[in-house]
């Protein structure tokens, strides 16, 4: 990764004499396995005046800040083109590493210092905006989870006008259900009380369960006019995107669950048509209002990757998962709230896409592929 990670190791009794000292605005990089990892691990120290890093890292800095800004140098080394360059240079090394001497041969396009300052400031502004929008998306998800817990675990969903009229207490409309005397019944399976009218049901009673298949014949690694339908696989990288094809296999809004490996149970909400492939399970709600409730319920489940002989989830296992099935009117309210938050999140993600594209353009300008930096 292109950033320092504070060590959590116990250094009591460890000989630190071999470690290297790094000071603020100095950079450090590791040159072993850069070809195999296809990435140059590098970062610039900003948070502390001094720190120590492993002896495996090289510590360096700009020879003259008046000619080359350290922040600009960090941006240059963080470019994907630099990763490809070190990967290419390491081709002859068994472990995929390069020497310090080879690293020093890395070509750097150095514009006038004023342009460097502008590029650095522009980069900071864009990345700061991306962090802000990422935080908004995270907070939105946290808010929805908090509402889910309040409504479907603590049973403190708002009392409806129909129920308030039924019990003859119209003043209770909108107040929390359980704490205001909402009727509860005992569920033997859960060994606890649940709201009257709710039931403990199998997942396949609320949704259709399917599995992904083979990679389609029409396949492209990049999106194009012909291949615009995403292919999703058993992966967390880019939410499982594997490639693109021309026809969708799944057209309804649904939920996917990674069915094997260390990421077993990784859950993603799919709102657009797609094509699923192996080791991916698809959960399609039988009622539209089930979607967000099931998504929040499923992603909070705990899975044991070693529970089955193959260490994987199967359709029968997922079908047999049991969840509370709330009253549909409550799920519809939750769905409407989630849809509003989802629309907000999609707008934010679209903004992030534009900002990320701007960083790509900025990177291209740094290399001199663009004549001017406006």
Tab-separated table of C-alpha atoms in Angstrom:
chain	number	residue	atom	x	y	z
A	1	UNK	CA	0.000	0.000	0.000
A	2	UNK	CA	1.114	3.566	-0.698
A	3	UNK	CA	0.936	4.772	2.890
A	4	UNK	CA	2.587	4.219	6.243
A	5	UNK	CA	0.802	1.850	8.607
A	6	UNK	CA	1.598	2.329	12.321
A	7	UNK	CA	3.013	-0.882	13.765
A	8	UNK	CA	1.008	-2.679	16.445
A	9	UNK	CA	3.828	-5.113	17.205
A	10	UNK	CA	5.257	-5.408	20.710
A	11	UNK	CA	8.770	-3.956	20.404
A	12	UNK	CA	9.789	-4.747	23.988
A	13	UNK	CA	13.207	-6.377	23.803
A	14	UNK	CA	13.502	-5.769	20.044
A	15	UNK	CA	16.834	-4.463	18.753
A	16	UNK	CA	15.882	-1.178	17.084
A	17	UNK	CA	19.429	-0.298	16.077
A	18	UNK	CA	18.850	-1.685	12.587
A	19	UNK	CA	15.755	0.465	12.031
A	20	UNK	CA	15.998	3.673	10.030
A	21	UNK	CA	14.918	7.123	11.174
A	22	UNK	CA	12.614	9.071	8.881
A	23	UNK	CA	11.832	12.762	9.345
A	24	UNK	CA	8.872	14.894	8.311
A	25	UNK	CA	8.659	15.376	4.505
A	26	UNK	CA	11.087	12.520	3.875
A	27	UNK	CA	9.945	9.540	1.810
A	28	UNK	CA	10.454	5.820	2.300
A	29	UNK	CA	10.003	2.973	-0.148
A	30	UNK	CA	10.502	-0.775	-0.254
A	31	UNK	CA	12.005	-2.210	-3.426
A	32	UNK	CA	11.613	-5.923	-2.768
A	33	UNK	CA	8.834	-7.731	-4.665
A	34	UNK	CA	7.697	-4.607	-6.531
A	35	UNK	CA	7.396	-6.628	-9.728
A	36	UNK	CA	5.432	-9.419	-8.103
A	37	UNK	CA	3.159	-7.012	-6.216
A	38	UNK	CA	2.869	-4.673	-9.226
A	39	UNK	CA	3.056	-1.729	-6.853
A	40	UNK	CA	5.738	0.456	-5.337
A	41	UNK	CA	5.212	0.746	-1.548
A	42	UNK	CA	6.057	4.386	-0.874
A	43	UNK	CA	4.881	7.170	1.409
A	44	UNK	CA	5.889	10.565	2.730
A	45	UNK	CA	5.946	11.274	6.469
A	46	UNK	CA	3.513	14.039	7.389
A	47	UNK	CA	1.929	13.198	10.739
A	48	UNK	CA	5.067	13.128	12.897
A	49	UNK	CA	8.355	14.980	13.156
A	50	UNK	CA	10.288	11.691	13.255
A	51	UNK	CA	9.525	7.981	13.077
A	52	UNK	CA	11.354	4.707	12.477
A	53	UNK	CA	10.881	2.253	9.633
A	54	UNK	CA	12.179	-1.219	8.909
A	55	UNK	CA	15.693	-1.600	7.552
A	56	UNK	CA	14.077	-3.039	4.420
A	57	UNK	CA	12.968	0.474	3.453
A	58	UNK	CA	15.019	3.159	1.721
A	59	UNK	CA	14.642	6.661	3.168
A	60	UNK	CA	15.203	9.618	0.832
A	61	UNK	CA	14.193	13.212	0.167
A	62	UNK	CA	14.341	15.931	-2.457
A	63	UNK	CA	17.887	17.218	-2.885
A	64	UNK	CA	16.552	20.755	-3.286
A	65	UNK	CA	12.969	21.771	-2.449
A	66	UNK	CA	13.434	24.845	-4.643
A	67	UNK	CA	13.718	22.554	-7.671
A	68	UNK	CA	11.648	19.501	-6.705
A	69	UNK	CA	8.933	19.523	-4.050
A	70	UNK	CA	8.791	16.414	-1.878
A	71	UNK	CA	5.002	16.362	-2.218
A	72	UNK	CA	5.317	16.491	-6.000
A	73	UNK	CA	7.866	13.670	-5.874
A	74	UNK	CA	5.446	11.613	-3.770
A	75	UNK	CA	2.705	12.205	-6.324
A	76	UNK	CA	5.020	11.111	-9.127
A	77	UNK	CA	5.995	7.911	-7.341
A	78	UNK	CA	2.332	7.161	-6.595
A	79	UNK	CA	1.362	7.112	-10.263
A	80	UNK	CA	0.296	3.862	-11.903
A	81	UNK	CA	2.956	4.491	-14.557
A	82	UNK	CA	5.634	4.303	-11.847
A	83	UNK	CA	4.247	0.960	-10.675
A	84	UNK	CA	4.461	-0.340	-14.234
A	85	UNK	CA	7.983	1.029	-14.647
A	86	UNK	CA	9.376	-0.676	-11.530
A	87	UNK	CA	7.532	-3.854	-12.514
A	88	UNK	CA	9.167	-3.792	-15.932
A	89	UNK	CA	12.643	-3.071	-14.523
A	90	UNK	CA	12.307	-5.949	-12.047
A	91	UNK	CA	11.687	-8.473	-14.833
A	92	UNK	CA	15.079	-10.123	-14.437
A	93	UNK	CA	14.890	-10.570	-10.676
A	94	UNK	CA	13.580	-13.879	-9.312
A	95	UNK	CA	11.811	-12.168	-6.409
A	96	UNK	CA	10.581	-9.259	-8.472
A	97	UNK	CA	12.764	-6.682	-6.745
A	98	UNK	CA	14.959	-3.851	-7.986
A	99	UNK	CA	18.113	-2.261	-6.605
A	100	UNK	CA	18.443	1.260	-5.237
A	101	UNK	CA	20.651	2.118	-8.201
A	102	UNK	CA	17.932	0.981	-10.606
A	103	UNK	CA	15.328	2.951	-8.683
A	104	UNK	CA	17.450	6.103	-8.977
A	105	UNK	CA	17.248	5.762	-12.771
A	106	UNK	CA	13.500	6.373	-12.647
A	107	UNK	CA	12.774	9.283	-15.030
A	108	UNK	CA	10.933	12.223	-13.456
A	109	UNK	CA	9.270	15.046	-15.379
A	110	UNK	CA	10.069	18.205	-13.377
A	111	UNK	CA	8.094	21.306	-14.377
A	112	UNK	CA	8.780	24.794	-12.962
A	113	UNK	CA	8.317	25.018	-9.202
A	114	UNK	CA	5.176	27.151	-9.625
A	115	UNK	CA	3.534	24.377	-11.631
A	116	UNK	CA	4.602	21.810	-9.043
A	117	UNK	CA	2.993	23.887	-6.298
A	118	UNK	CA	-0.206	24.167	-8.320
A	119	UNK	CA	-0.299	20.423	-9.046
A	120	UNK	CA	0.287	19.566	-5.378
A	121	UNK	CA	-2.405	21.974	-4.196
A	122	UNK	CA	-4.863	20.713	-6.810
A	123	UNK	CA	-4.173	17.134	-5.774
A	124	UNK	CA	-4.725	18.003	-2.104
A	125	UNK	CA	-8.015	19.738	-2.894
A	126	UNK	CA	-9.326	16.809	-4.943
A	127	UNK	CA	-8.219	14.088	-2.499
A	128	UNK	CA	-9.648	16.095	0.403
A	129	UNK	CA	-12.962	16.293	-1.424
A	130	UNK	CA	-12.886	12.541	-2.105
A	131	UNK	CA	-12.241	11.815	1.578
A	132	UNK	CA	-15.136	14.083	2.505
A	133	UNK	CA	-17.553	12.386	0.119
A	134	UNK	CA	-16.351	8.931	1.194
A	135	UNK	CA	-17.091	9.953	4.766
A	136	UNK	CA	-20.598	11.064	3.771
A	137	UNK	CA	-21.240	7.672	2.150
A	138	UNK	CA	-19.920	5.925	5.270
A	139	UNK	CA	-22.091	8.059	7.565
A	140	UNK	CA	-25.147	7.367	5.420
A	141	UNK	CA	-24.531	3.616	5.702
A	142	UNK	CA	-24.001	3.931	9.465
A	143	UNK	CA	-27.279	5.829	9.804
A	144	UNK	CA	-29.196	3.146	7.916
A	145	UNK	CA	-27.619	0.430	10.076
A	146	UNK	CA	-28.600	2.327	13.223
A	147	UNK	CA	-32.203	2.596	12.021
A	148	UNK	CA	-32.188	-1.116	11.131
A	149	UNK	CA	-31.001	-2.006	14.640
A	150	UNK	CA	-33.552	0.291	16.247
A	151	UNK	CA	-36.470	-1.036	14.220
A	152	UNK	CA	-35.738	-4.717	13.642
A	153	UNK	CA	-33.606	-5.747	16.607
A	154	UNK	CA	-34.828	-3.476	19.405
A	155	UNK	CA	-38.351	-3.370	17.891
A	156	UNK	CA	-38.610	0.382	18.382
A	157	UNK	CA	-40.034	1.156	14.944
A	158	UNK	CA	-42.591	4.014	14.795
A	159	UNK	CA	-46.152	3.053	15.663
A	160	UNK	CA	-48.429	3.404	12.638
A	161	UNK	CA	-51.643	5.429	12.660
A	162	UNK	CA	-53.578	2.212	11.938
A	163	UNK	CA	-52.169	0.442	14.995
A	164	UNK	CA	-52.609	3.528	17.190
A	165	UNK	CA	-56.276	3.748	16.148
A	166	UNK	CA	-56.733	0.008	16.703
A	167	UNK	CA	-55.543	0.235	20.316
A	168	UNK	CA	-57.435	3.477	20.849
A	169	UNK	CA	-54.353	5.636	21.447
A	170	UNK	CA	-53.924	7.983	18.466
A	171	UNK	CA	-51.422	10.043	20.459
A	172	UNK	CA	-48.897	7.188	20.080
A	173	UNK	CA	-48.549	7.614	16.296
A	174	UNK	CA	-44.830	7.766	15.420
A	175	UNK	CA	-43.616	6.783	18.892
A	176	UNK	CA	-41.342	3.722	19.451
A	177	UNK	CA	-43.336	0.465	19.368
A	178	UNK	CA	-41.940	-1.731	22.142
A	179	UNK	CA	-41.299	0.932	24.773
A	180	UNK	CA	-44.827	2.293	24.291
A	181	UNK	CA	-46.618	-0.970	24.934
A	182	UNK	CA	-46.729	-2.420	21.425
A	183	UNK	CA	-48.104	-5.969	21.553
A	184	UNK	CA	-45.410	-8.657	21.652
A	185	UNK	CA	-45.652	-12.462	21.316
A	186	UNK	CA	-43.181	-15.135	22.365
A	187	UNK	CA	-41.152	-16.842	19.597
A	188	UNK	CA	-39.980	-20.279	20.721
A	189	UNK	CA	-37.315	-20.540	18.001
A	190	UNK	CA	-35.680	-17.280	19.055
A	191	UNK	CA	-36.546	-17.716	22.729
A	192	UNK	CA	-37.637	-14.098	22.936
A	193	UNK	CA	-40.618	-11.870	22.317
A	194	UNK	CA	-41.201	-10.359	18.882
A	195	UNK	CA	-43.858	-7.919	17.627
A	196	UNK	CA	-47.234	-9.471	16.968
A	197	UNK	CA	-47.694	-10.263	13.271
A	198	UNK	CA	-43.991	-10.929	12.683
A	199	UNK	CA	-42.651	-14.419	12.059
A	200	UNK	CA	-39.368	-16.336	11.981
A	201	UNK	CA	-38.995	-17.592	8.396
A	202	UNK	CA	-36.558	-19.258	6.018
A	203	UNK	CA	-34.769	-16.985	3.591
A	204	UNK	CA	-36.148	-18.882	0.588
A	205	UNK	CA	-39.661	-17.971	1.768
A	206	UNK	CA	-38.781	-14.308	1.278
A	207	UNK	CA	-36.406	-14.559	-1.685
A	208	UNK	CA	-35.324	-16.674	-4.639
A	209	UNK	CA	-31.814	-18.109	-4.263
A	210	UNK	CA	-29.570	-18.744	-7.291
A	211	UNK	CA	-25.880	-19.263	-8.007
A	212	UNK	CA	-23.540	-17.720	-10.552
A	213	UNK	CA	-22.288	-19.685	-13.546
A	214	UNK	CA	-19.404	-19.744	-16.002
A	215	UNK	CA	-17.857	-16.662	-17.568
A	216	UNK	CA	-19.992	-15.683	-20.600
A	217	UNK	CA	-18.622	-16.207	-24.102
A	218	UNK	CA	-18.893	-12.500	-24.849
A	219	UNK	CA	-16.351	-10.982	-22.479
A	220	UNK	CA	-14.363	-7.766	-22.171
A	221	UNK	CA	-12.005	-6.619	-19.434
A	222	UNK	CA	-13.130	-3.025	-19.948
A	223	UNK	CA	-16.551	-1.472	-20.377
A	224	UNK	CA	-17.505	-0.658	-23.960
A	225	UNK	CA	-20.570	0.170	-26.027
A	226	UNK	CA	-20.974	-3.524	-26.877
A	227	UNK	CA	-20.046	-4.861	-23.430
A	228	UNK	CA	-21.647	-2.584	-20.853
A	229	UNK	CA	-23.113	-5.187	-18.485
A	230	UNK	CA	-20.886	-5.813	-15.432
A	231	UNK	CA	-19.772	-9.336	-14.564
A	232	UNK	CA	-19.444	-9.927	-10.815
A	233	UNK	CA	-17.353	-12.607	-9.140
A	234	UNK	CA	-16.393	-13.828	-5.672
A	235	UNK	CA	-14.180	-10.843	-4.806
A	236	UNK	CA	-14.136	-7.675	-2.703
A	237	UNK	CA	-12.007	-5.678	-5.139
A	238	UNK	CA	-14.200	-3.081	-6.850
A	239	UNK	CA	-17.197	-4.848	-5.286
A	240	UNK	CA	-16.439	-7.998	-7.260
A	241	UNK	CA	-16.221	-6.551	-10.782
A	242	UNK	CA	-14.644	-9.192	-13.052
A	243	UNK	CA	-15.310	-7.765	-16.494
A	244	UNK	CA	-18.145	-6.881	-18.846
A	245	UNK	CA	-20.492	-8.647	-21.255
A	246	UNK	CA	-23.371	-7.820	-23.616
A	247	UNK	CA	-26.363	-9.437	-21.866
A	248	UNK	CA	-27.506	-9.489	-18.247
A	249	UNK	CA	-28.460	-12.713	-16.510
A	250	UNK	CA	-29.926	-10.970	-13.465
A	251	UNK	CA	-32.216	-8.014	-14.167
A	252	UNK	CA	-33.995	-7.493	-10.839
A	253	UNK	CA	-32.604	-5.666	-7.819
A	254	UNK	CA	-30.980	-8.216	-5.564
A	255	UNK	CA	-28.197	-9.112	-3.129
A	256	UNK	CA	-25.049	-11.118	-3.837
A	257	UNK	CA	-23.123	-13.177	-1.294
A	258	UNK	CA	-19.549	-14.384	-1.776
A	259	UNK	CA	-19.724	-18.122	-1.273
A	260	UNK	CA	-16.148	-19.235	-0.736
A	261	UNK	CA	-12.755	-18.365	0.729
A	262	UNK	CA	-11.645	-15.735	3.218
A	263	UNK	CA	-14.368	-13.350	2.043
A	264	UNK	CA	-17.208	-15.842	2.510
A	265	UNK	CA	-20.363	-13.906	3.324
A	266	UNK	CA	-19.226	-10.648	1.687
A	267	UNK	CA	-22.547	-9.028	0.790
A	268	UNK	CA	-23.295	-6.409	-1.880
A	269	UNK	CA	-26.535	-4.723	-2.899
A	270	UNK	CA	-26.997	-4.919	-6.689
A	271	UNK	CA	-29.377	-2.326	-8.121
A	272	UNK	CA	-28.583	-2.670	-11.829
A	273	UNK	CA	-28.619	-5.639	-14.269
A	274	UNK	CA	-25.488	-7.821	-14.184
A	275	UNK	CA	-24.019	-11.241	-14.930
A	276	UNK	CA	-22.902	-13.373	-11.924
A	277	UNK	CA	-20.228	-16.050	-12.203
A	278	UNK	CA	-19.034	-18.929	-10.032
A	279	UNK	CA	-18.838	-18.809	-6.221
A	280	UNK	CA	-21.418	-16.059	-6.045
A	281	UNK	CA	-24.920	-16.557	-4.626
A	282	UNK	CA	-27.778	-14.292	-5.690
A	283	UNK	CA	-30.670	-13.474	-3.351
A	284	UNK	CA	-33.621	-11.898	-5.194
A	285	UNK	CA	-36.468	-10.699	-2.923
A	286	UNK	CA	-39.940	-11.985	-3.770
A	287	UNK	CA	-41.366	-8.614	-2.737
A	288	UNK	CA	-39.687	-5.344	-3.644
A	289	UNK	CA	-40.073	-3.950	-0.128
A	290	UNK	CA	-37.921	-6.812	1.250
A	291	UNK	CA	-34.768	-5.620	-0.537
A	292	UNK	CA	-33.075	-3.275	1.924
A	293	UNK	CA	-34.299	-5.166	4.978
A	294	UNK	CA	-32.826	-8.416	3.644
A	295	UNK	CA	-29.605	-6.679	2.638
A	296	UNK	CA	-29.036	-5.273	6.131
A	297	UNK	CA	-30.013	-8.615	7.705
A	298	UNK	CA	-27.798	-10.763	5.487
A	299	UNK	CA	-24.692	-8.585	5.688
A	300	UNK	CA	-24.829	-8.782	9.490
A	301	UNK	CA	-24.809	-12.591	9.501
A	302	UNK	CA	-21.709	-14.472	10.644
A	303	UNK	CA	-20.438	-17.347	8.523
A	304	UNK	CA	-18.033	-20.157	9.330
A	305	UNK	CA	-15.857	-20.775	6.254
A	306	UNK	CA	-14.928	-24.205	7.626
A	307	UNK	CA	-18.448	-25.270	8.496
A	308	UNK	CA	-18.916	-27.265	5.295
A	309	UNK	CA	-16.633	-29.879	3.802
A	310	UNK	CA	-15.620	-27.547	0.963
A	311	UNK	CA	-15.445	-24.412	3.103
A	312	UNK	CA	-18.141	-22.698	1.074
A	313	UNK	CA	-21.751	-21.594	1.131
A	314	UNK	CA	-24.249	-23.579	-0.914
A	315	UNK	CA	-27.728	-22.752	-2.163
A	316	UNK	CA	-29.370	-25.164	0.346
A	317	UNK	CA	-27.412	-23.571	3.221
A	318	UNK	CA	-28.343	-20.040	2.216
A	319	UNK	CA	-31.957	-21.037	1.560
A	320	UNK	CA	-32.208	-22.468	5.083
A	321	UNK	CA	-31.007	-19.265	6.769
A	322	UNK	CA	-33.764	-18.048	9.068
A	323	UNK	CA	-34.620	-14.406	9.623
A	324	UNK	CA	-37.421	-12.412	11.142
A	325	UNK	CA	-40.047	-11.440	8.581
A	326	UNK	CA	-41.478	-8.126	9.809
A	327	UNK	CA	-44.820	-6.636	8.922
A	328	UNK	CA	-44.660	-5.430	5.315
A	329	UNK	CA	-45.801	-1.919	6.216
A	330	UNK	CA	-42.706	-1.528	8.415
A	331	UNK	CA	-40.439	-2.891	5.682
A	332	UNK	CA	-41.964	-0.452	3.176
A	333	UNK	CA	-41.173	2.488	5.471
A	334	UNK	CA	-37.623	1.229	5.897
A	335	UNK	CA	-37.335	0.690	2.142
A	336	UNK	CA	-38.463	4.248	1.356
A	337	UNK	CA	-35.960	5.654	3.829
A	338	UNK	CA	-33.193	3.460	2.419
A	339	UNK	CA	-34.056	4.466	-1.157
A	340	UNK	CA	-33.745	8.148	-0.260
A	341	UNK	CA	-30.355	7.512	1.343
A	342	UNK	CA	-29.378	5.319	-1.607
A	343	UNK	CA	-30.164	8.104	-4.081
A	344	UNK	CA	-27.986	10.459	-2.053
A	345	UNK	CA	-25.194	7.878	-1.994
A	346	UNK	CA	-25.374	7.375	-5.764
A	347	UNK	CA	-25.005	11.125	-6.321
A	348	UNK	CA	-21.974	11.169	-4.023
A	349	UNK	CA	-20.433	8.166	-5.799
A	350	UNK	CA	-20.951	9.892	-9.155
A	351	UNK	CA	-19.135	12.936	-7.805
A	352	UNK	CA	-16.318	10.681	-6.619
A	353	UNK	CA	-16.056	9.168	-10.090
A	354	UNK	CA	-15.612	12.651	-11.572
A	355	UNK	CA	-13.038	13.546	-8.909
A	356	UNK	CA	-11.130	10.310	-9.524
A	357	UNK	CA	-11.116	11.057	-13.255
A	358	UNK	CA	-9.686	14.493	-12.452
A	359	UNK	CA	-6.840	12.838	-10.541
A	360	UNK	CA	-6.162	10.663	-13.596
A	361	UNK	CA	-6.031	13.762	-15.802
A	362	UNK	CA	-3.738	15.456	-13.296
A	363	UNK	CA	-1.448	12.424	-13.379
A	364	UNK	CA	-1.368	12.591	-17.189
A	365	UNK	CA	-0.440	16.268	-17.065
A	366	UNK	CA	2.374	15.529	-14.634
A	367	UNK	CA	3.996	13.201	-17.137
A	368	UNK	CA	4.028	15.889	-19.807
A	369	UNK	CA	1.384	14.153	-21.925
A	370	UNK	CA	-0.642	17.369	-21.623
A	371	UNK	CA	1.055	20.574	-22.724
A	372	UNK	CA	-0.448	22.845	-20.099
A	373	UNK	CA	-1.610	22.699	-16.530
A	374	UNK	CA	-4.591	25.059	-16.257
